[in-house]
Amino acid sequence: MATVNNSNKKIKGPSQTAPAGYKGKNQAFLDAEYLSARYKKSSIEDVISVGVIITNPAHEELDRFYSTVRLRPGHKLPPLITELTGLTNEDLEFAPDYEDVMTELITMIRKYQVGKICVWGGDKNSFQRDFESRNLEKPLKRSVGKFISTFENIQKEVSLDVTDGLDANLSLADMKTICGLGGYVEHNALSDAEDMLNCIRIIEQDEMRYDGKKAAEYKKFRGEYVKNRSFDDFEEDRDYIIDSEIGEQFLEEIISRGFENDPKTKAFMDDLKFLLGKDNVYMGTFSEMMEEKSEN
C-alpha cells in the first residue's frame, strides 16, 4: 500500500479532536488496566493501574501521572491479566489505595484546569462500574463522579475521520499501525495513554504513514477472510490433505475466475490449496500486512 502523500499538508489544528465546548482548554489522555471477572454471582471491574498525560490545546505535554492501585480484599489477579499487563498480585499488594490514587489524580486534573479527558474505547464504562461498586466518602465520591463525567471516548470520532467513514471502531493497535507507530500495544496504562496522544498528534499534522481509507478496506477484507478460513494448521489437519487431479483442475478454474479478490472465495481457495497439500497461506496480522503492502 502506498504511503500517504504528505505534500501540501493540510494542518487540522490543535483541537480538532475536541468538541467545540473544549477547544482552547487543556486536555488529558487517560488509559487504565482492570481486573475484570465474575465474583460470587456478581461482576467486578477493579482499576489496577491508571496512566494520564496532560497537554495544552496544542497537545504539548504539561504533566503526566501513573500509579498502580491496590486490589480490594479477596480479589486476585488471574494469570491472564498478569501476562497481559505485567502486573502481579505482589505489585498490587503494596500499591496505593484507590482513594489516594484518585485524590492525587483529581488534584492534578484541577491544577491544570483540564476540560476533557480523552479515552479510547470502553474505559469510561469500566471506570464507572468500578466507581459505582465502591463505598466512598461523599466529598471524594462527588469528585470522582465529576472526574469520570469529563471522559470522552474519542475512538469513534477519530476512527471515522481517519477512515473516511468506513470504520468507527479502530483499535488503538490499528490506529498505531495506520500512523506508522507499529501495531503493538503494551497494555501499560501510561504507555497506552502516550500512544493515544502520539496518534492524535500525527493525525492532526496529517502525517499518517498509511491511507486510512485503504487500511480500513483491507482490515474489512482480512476480517472476512479469516472468518471464512477453515484449515491453517498442518499438525492438527494433516489427515485432510489429499492428492486429487480433479481438485487441482478445479483450483486452476477458480483461480482463472479471479476469486482472490473476494474474501469469501479467497478463503475457500486457500482452504482448497491446503487440502491439496500446497503451501499454506498466512494472512498475517493487520500490522504485518500493512508493512508488507508498503514495501511492494
Tab-separated table of C-alpha atoms in Angstrom:
chain	number	residue	atom	x	y	z
A	1	MET	CA	0.000	0.000	0.000
A	2	ALA	CA	1.371	3.378	-0.947
A	3	THR	CA	2.176	5.746	1.865
A	4	VAL	CA	0.235	8.938	2.317
A	5	ASN	CA	1.414	11.810	0.161
A	6	ASN	CA	2.374	14.489	2.653
A	7	SER	CA	2.925	17.272	0.131
A	8	ASN	CA	0.686	20.286	0.574
A	9	LYS	CA	-0.260	19.175	4.061
A	10	LYS	CA	-3.484	20.477	5.465
A	11	ILE	CA	-2.913	21.098	9.160
A	12	LYS	CA	-6.046	20.205	11.093
A	13	GLY	CA	-5.347	22.385	14.113
A	14	PRO	CA	-4.570	21.609	17.728
A	15	SER	CA	-8.091	20.910	18.996
A	16	GLN	CA	-9.589	19.053	16.066
A	17	THR	CA	-10.368	16.044	18.242
A	18	ALA	CA	-12.205	18.093	20.867
A	19	PRO	CA	-15.892	19.060	20.848
A	20	ALA	CA	-16.485	22.781	20.481
A	21	GLY	CA	-17.000	23.259	24.211
A	22	TYR	CA	-13.488	22.001	24.952
A	23	LYS	CA	-11.499	23.889	22.336
A	24	GLY	CA	-8.884	26.129	23.846
A	25	LYS	CA	-8.757	24.136	27.103
A	26	ASN	CA	-6.141	21.745	28.383
A	27	GLN	CA	-6.827	18.089	27.724
A	28	ALA	CA	-5.753	14.789	29.247
A	29	PHE	CA	-5.235	11.366	27.686
A	30	LEU	CA	-6.087	8.512	30.018
A	31	ASP	CA	-5.738	4.750	29.897
A	32	ALA	CA	-6.338	2.213	32.647
A	33	GLU	CA	-5.943	-1.510	33.197
A	34	TYR	CA	-8.586	-3.539	35.034
A	35	LEU	CA	-9.290	-6.760	36.826
A	36	SER	CA	-12.491	-7.848	35.082
A	37	ALA	CA	-14.017	-11.032	36.459
A	38	ARG	CA	-17.045	-12.789	37.879
A	39	TYR	CA	-17.074	-12.854	41.664
A	40	LYS	CA	-19.687	-14.521	43.890
A	41	LYS	CA	-22.521	-14.209	41.357
A	42	SER	CA	-21.594	-10.615	40.552
A	43	SER	CA	-19.020	-8.939	38.347
A	44	ILE	CA	-16.038	-6.891	39.429
A	45	GLU	CA	-14.142	-4.261	37.490
A	46	ASP	CA	-11.245	-3.125	39.666
A	47	VAL	CA	-8.958	-0.432	38.279
A	48	ILE	CA	-5.469	-1.846	38.807
A	49	SER	CA	-3.445	0.916	37.142
A	50	VAL	CA	-4.080	4.301	35.579
A	51	GLY	CA	-1.921	6.494	33.370
A	52	VAL	CA	-2.643	10.079	32.322
A	53	ILE	CA	-0.828	12.637	30.181
A	54	ILE	CA	-1.986	16.265	30.372
A	55	THR	CA	-1.470	18.583	27.410
A	56	ASN	CA	-2.225	22.150	26.413
A	57	PRO	CA	-4.572	22.818	23.441
A	58	ALA	CA	-1.634	22.310	21.054
A	59	HIS	CA	-1.132	18.855	22.603
A	60	GLU	CA	2.207	19.782	24.110
A	61	GLU	CA	2.768	17.793	27.280
A	62	LEU	CA	2.340	19.610	30.589
A	63	ASP	CA	2.490	16.749	33.070
A	64	ARG	CA	1.959	13.014	33.458
A	65	PHE	CA	0.698	10.632	36.108
A	66	TYR	CA	0.948	6.891	36.667
A	67	SER	CA	0.011	4.663	39.568
A	68	THR	CA	-0.923	1.108	40.293
A	69	VAL	CA	-3.988	0.613	42.520
A	70	ARG	CA	-4.302	-1.811	45.419
A	71	LEU	CA	-6.817	-4.593	44.869
A	72	ARG	CA	-9.780	-4.847	47.184
A	73	PRO	CA	-9.659	-7.592	49.855
A	74	GLY	CA	-10.292	-11.030	48.421
A	75	HIS	CA	-9.603	-10.027	44.827
A	76	LYS	CA	-6.678	-11.633	42.981
A	77	LEU	CA	-5.213	-11.217	39.512
A	78	PRO	CA	-5.648	-14.269	37.282
A	79	PRO	CA	-2.574	-15.357	35.282
A	80	LEU	CA	-4.067	-13.963	32.060
A	81	ILE	CA	-4.163	-10.411	33.450
A	82	THR	CA	-0.612	-10.746	34.729
A	83	GLU	CA	0.535	-11.993	31.334
A	84	LEU	CA	-1.255	-9.151	29.566
A	85	THR	CA	-0.216	-6.255	31.802
A	86	GLY	CA	2.925	-7.497	33.510
A	87	LEU	CA	1.369	-6.633	36.879
A	88	THR	CA	1.375	-9.204	39.677
A	89	ASN	CA	-0.539	-9.647	42.897
A	90	GLU	CA	2.667	-8.712	44.729
A	91	ASP	CA	2.864	-5.432	42.776
A	92	LEU	CA	-0.659	-4.506	43.824
A	93	GLU	CA	-0.349	-5.681	47.412
A	94	PHE	CA	1.712	-2.622	48.285
A	95	ALA	CA	0.144	-0.220	45.759
A	96	PRO	CA	-1.665	2.938	46.933
A	97	ASP	CA	-5.345	2.690	47.823
A	98	TYR	CA	-7.930	3.698	45.219
A	99	GLU	CA	-8.921	6.706	47.334
A	100	ASP	CA	-5.341	8.008	47.498
A	101	VAL	CA	-4.753	7.499	43.772
A	102	MET	CA	-7.942	9.299	42.797
A	103	THR	CA	-7.304	12.172	45.206
A	104	GLU	CA	-3.840	12.753	43.754
A	105	LEU	CA	-5.010	12.399	40.166
A	106	ILE	CA	-8.012	14.709	40.557
A	107	THR	CA	-5.803	17.313	42.238
A	108	MET	CA	-3.550	17.295	39.176
A	109	ILE	CA	-6.516	17.495	36.777
A	110	ARG	CA	-7.831	20.540	38.658
A	111	LYS	CA	-4.399	22.151	38.794
A	112	TYR	CA	-4.173	22.191	35.003
A	113	GLN	CA	-7.870	23.043	34.510
A	114	VAL	CA	-8.395	20.072	32.228
A	115	GLY	CA	-11.643	20.395	30.267
A	116	LYS	CA	-11.640	16.984	28.603
A	117	ILE	CA	-10.166	13.568	29.375
A	118	CYS	CA	-9.722	11.543	26.182
A	119	VAL	CA	-10.063	7.763	26.389
A	120	TRP	CA	-10.032	5.110	23.677
A	121	GLY	CA	-12.841	2.575	23.805
A	122	GLY	CA	-14.600	1.372	26.936
A	123	ASP	CA	-12.540	3.000	29.687
A	124	LYS	CA	-15.336	5.323	30.738
A	125	ASN	CA	-17.776	2.449	31.264
A	126	SER	CA	-15.209	0.320	33.097
A	127	PHE	CA	-14.119	3.207	35.303
A	128	GLN	CA	-17.771	3.982	36.052
A	129	ARG	CA	-18.582	0.392	37.036
A	130	ASP	CA	-15.621	0.290	39.402
A	131	PHE	CA	-16.621	3.657	40.904
A	132	GLU	CA	-20.238	2.586	41.453
A	133	SER	CA	-19.156	-0.546	43.317
A	134	ARG	CA	-17.118	1.407	45.884
A	135	ASN	CA	-18.358	2.915	49.134
A	136	LEU	CA	-16.588	6.281	49.018
A	137	GLU	CA	-16.923	9.216	51.376
A	138	LYS	CA	-19.253	11.873	49.947
A	139	PRO	CA	-16.673	14.588	49.074
A	140	LEU	CA	-14.476	12.126	47.190
A	141	LYS	CA	-17.497	10.406	45.658
A	142	ARG	CA	-18.651	13.711	44.142
A	143	SER	CA	-15.150	14.483	42.891
A	144	VAL	CA	-14.654	11.084	41.251
A	145	GLY	CA	-18.128	11.224	39.683
A	146	LYS	CA	-17.352	14.629	38.164
A	147	PHE	CA	-13.939	13.396	37.053
A	148	ILE	CA	-15.456	10.452	35.166
A	149	SER	CA	-18.097	12.715	33.595
A	150	THR	CA	-15.317	14.533	31.702
A	151	PHE	CA	-14.173	11.297	29.999
A	152	GLU	CA	-14.715	11.481	26.245
A	153	ASN	CA	-14.400	8.310	24.159
A	154	ILE	CA	-12.675	9.598	21.017
A	155	GLN	CA	-12.452	6.188	19.319
A	156	LYS	CA	-15.500	6.564	17.066
A	157	GLU	CA	-14.917	10.180	16.055
A	158	VAL	CA	-11.244	9.715	15.224
A	159	SER	CA	-11.772	6.315	13.536
A	160	LEU	CA	-14.443	7.702	11.219
A	161	ASP	CA	-12.321	10.744	10.421
A	162	VAL	CA	-9.233	8.687	9.592
A	163	THR	CA	-11.058	6.044	7.504
A	164	ASP	CA	-13.370	8.439	5.675
A	165	GLY	CA	-16.392	6.989	7.457
A	166	LEU	CA	-15.644	3.302	6.783
A	167	ASP	CA	-14.707	2.124	10.284
A	168	ALA	CA	-15.920	3.523	13.604
A	169	ASN	CA	-14.057	1.032	15.808
A	170	LEU	CA	-10.366	1.079	15.060
A	171	SER	CA	-8.458	-0.395	17.965
A	172	LEU	CA	-5.530	1.526	19.389
A	173	ALA	CA	-3.282	-1.067	17.730
A	174	ASP	CA	-4.986	-0.404	14.379
A	175	MET	CA	-4.549	3.337	14.820
A	176	LYS	CA	-0.891	2.944	15.741
A	177	THR	CA	-0.385	0.865	12.599
A	178	ILE	CA	-2.007	3.469	10.348
A	179	CYS	CA	0.029	6.219	11.984
A	180	GLY	CA	3.283	4.308	11.472
A	181	LEU	CA	3.919	3.559	15.143
A	182	GLY	CA	3.730	-0.232	14.817
A	183	GLY	CA	0.811	-2.394	15.842
A	184	TYR	CA	1.932	-3.443	19.316
A	185	VAL	CA	0.048	-2.195	22.405
A	186	GLU	CA	1.891	-2.663	25.706
A	187	HIS	CA	-1.173	-2.782	27.994
A	188	ASN	CA	0.691	-0.460	30.304
A	189	ALA	CA	-1.650	2.371	31.249
A	190	LEU	CA	0.847	5.206	30.814
A	191	SER	CA	2.403	3.811	27.628
A	192	ASP	CA	-1.023	3.312	26.073
A	193	ALA	CA	-2.086	6.856	27.017
A	194	GLU	CA	1.093	8.119	25.362
A	195	ASP	CA	0.379	6.044	22.255
A	196	MET	CA	-3.087	7.604	22.010
A	197	LEU	CA	-1.639	11.100	22.304
A	198	ASN	CA	1.058	10.399	19.703
A	199	CYS	CA	-1.567	9.110	17.260
A	200	ILE	CA	-3.611	12.288	17.698
A	201	ARG	CA	-0.534	14.415	17.077
A	202	ILE	CA	0.246	12.516	13.876
A	203	ILE	CA	-3.355	12.705	12.650
A	204	GLU	CA	-3.615	16.426	13.308
A	205	GLN	CA	-0.437	17.068	11.322
A	206	ASP	CA	-1.687	14.775	8.528
A	207	GLU	CA	1.441	12.624	8.816
A	208	MET	CA	-0.155	9.159	8.891
A	209	ARG	CA	2.000	6.507	7.256
A	210	TYR	CA	-0.905	4.723	5.583
A	211	ASP	CA	-4.045	5.892	3.862
A	212	GLY	CA	-6.731	5.322	6.493
A	213	LYS	CA	-9.480	4.570	3.983
A	214	LYS	CA	-7.423	1.914	2.177
A	215	ALA	CA	-6.321	0.488	5.502
A	216	ALA	CA	-9.957	0.161	6.616
A	217	GLU	CA	-10.863	-1.564	3.353
A	218	TYR	CA	-8.030	-4.033	3.843
A	219	LYS	CA	-8.915	-4.605	7.513
A	220	LYS	CA	-12.500	-5.429	6.490
A	221	PHE	CA	-11.265	-7.805	3.781
A	222	ARG	CA	-8.885	-9.552	6.175
A	223	GLY	CA	-11.575	-9.934	8.853
A	224	GLU	CA	-13.988	-11.567	6.428
A	225	TYR	CA	-11.246	-13.774	5.018
A	226	VAL	CA	-10.051	-15.018	8.422
A	227	LYS	CA	-13.641	-15.723	9.461
A	228	ASN	CA	-14.114	-17.996	6.443
A	229	ARG	CA	-10.828	-19.929	6.600
A	230	SER	CA	-11.162	-23.491	7.908
A	231	PHE	CA	-7.719	-25.056	7.505
A	232	ASP	CA	-4.423	-23.499	8.536
A	233	ASP	CA	-2.645	-25.915	10.851
A	234	PHE	CA	-0.720	-28.846	9.365
A	235	GLU	CA	-0.232	-30.505	12.756
A	236	GLU	CA	-3.971	-30.603	13.500
A	237	ASP	CA	-5.334	-31.071	9.980
A	238	ARG	CA	-2.738	-33.131	8.080
A	239	ASP	CA	-5.221	-36.037	7.782
A	240	TYR	CA	-7.374	-33.877	5.499
A	241	ILE	CA	-4.651	-33.465	2.859
A	242	ILE	CA	-5.318	-35.435	-0.359
A	243	ASP	CA	-3.804	-35.987	-3.808
A	244	SER	CA	-6.518	-35.161	-6.344
A	245	GLU	CA	-6.221	-34.282	-10.031
A	246	ILE	CA	-9.845	-33.150	-10.031
A	247	GLY	CA	-9.078	-30.864	-7.115
A	248	GLU	CA	-6.088	-29.412	-8.984
A	249	GLN	CA	-8.225	-28.753	-12.073
A	250	PHE	CA	-10.944	-27.127	-10.005
A	251	LEU	CA	-8.381	-24.908	-8.265
A	252	GLU	CA	-6.994	-23.743	-11.612
A	253	GLU	CA	-10.511	-22.936	-12.817
A	254	ILE	CA	-11.482	-20.814	-9.827
A	255	ILE	CA	-8.105	-19.039	-9.893
A	256	SER	CA	-8.778	-18.153	-13.543
A	257	ARG	CA	-12.041	-16.551	-12.449
A	258	GLY	CA	-10.196	-14.098	-10.203
A	259	PHE	CA	-11.693	-15.312	-6.955
A	260	GLU	CA	-8.695	-13.979	-4.981
A	261	ASN	CA	-10.390	-10.589	-4.922
A	262	ASP	CA	-13.299	-11.656	-2.717
A	263	PRO	CA	-12.594	-12.562	0.931
A	264	LYS	CA	-15.030	-15.484	0.960
A	265	THR	CA	-13.836	-17.082	-2.256
A	266	LYS	CA	-10.167	-16.395	-1.470
A	267	ALA	CA	-10.652	-18.141	1.884
A	268	PHE	CA	-12.184	-21.111	0.044
A	269	MET	CA	-9.335	-21.166	-2.488
A	270	ASP	CA	-6.696	-21.160	0.239
A	271	ASP	CA	-8.507	-23.933	2.078
A	272	LEU	CA	-8.518	-25.951	-1.132
A	273	LYS	CA	-4.786	-25.336	-1.611
A	274	PHE	CA	-4.243	-26.601	1.917
A	275	LEU	CA	-6.275	-29.777	1.250
A	276	LEU	CA	-4.253	-30.409	-1.911
A	277	GLY	CA	-1.002	-30.231	0.036
A	278	LYS	CA	0.163	-26.892	-1.340
A	279	ASP	CA	1.839	-24.238	0.778
A	280	ASN	CA	-0.396	-22.874	3.499
A	281	VAL	CA	-1.304	-19.190	3.213
A	282	TYR	CA	-0.568	-16.967	6.191
A	283	MET	CA	-2.719	-13.854	6.009
A	284	GLY	CA	-0.724	-12.050	8.665
A	285	THR	CA	-1.855	-9.509	11.210
A	286	PHE	CA	-3.220	-6.142	10.164
A	287	SER	CA	0.093	-4.525	11.113
A	288	GLU	CA	2.199	-7.099	9.233
A	289	MET	CA	0.144	-6.806	6.069
A	290	MET	CA	0.250	-3.004	6.112
A	291	GLU	CA	4.038	-3.185	6.356
A	292	GLU	CA	4.186	-5.714	3.501
A	293	LYS	CA	1.939	-3.639	1.237
A	294	SER	CA	4.046	-0.526	1.841
A	295	GLU	CA	7.146	-2.374	0.640
A	296	ASN	CA	5.567	-3.570	-2.614
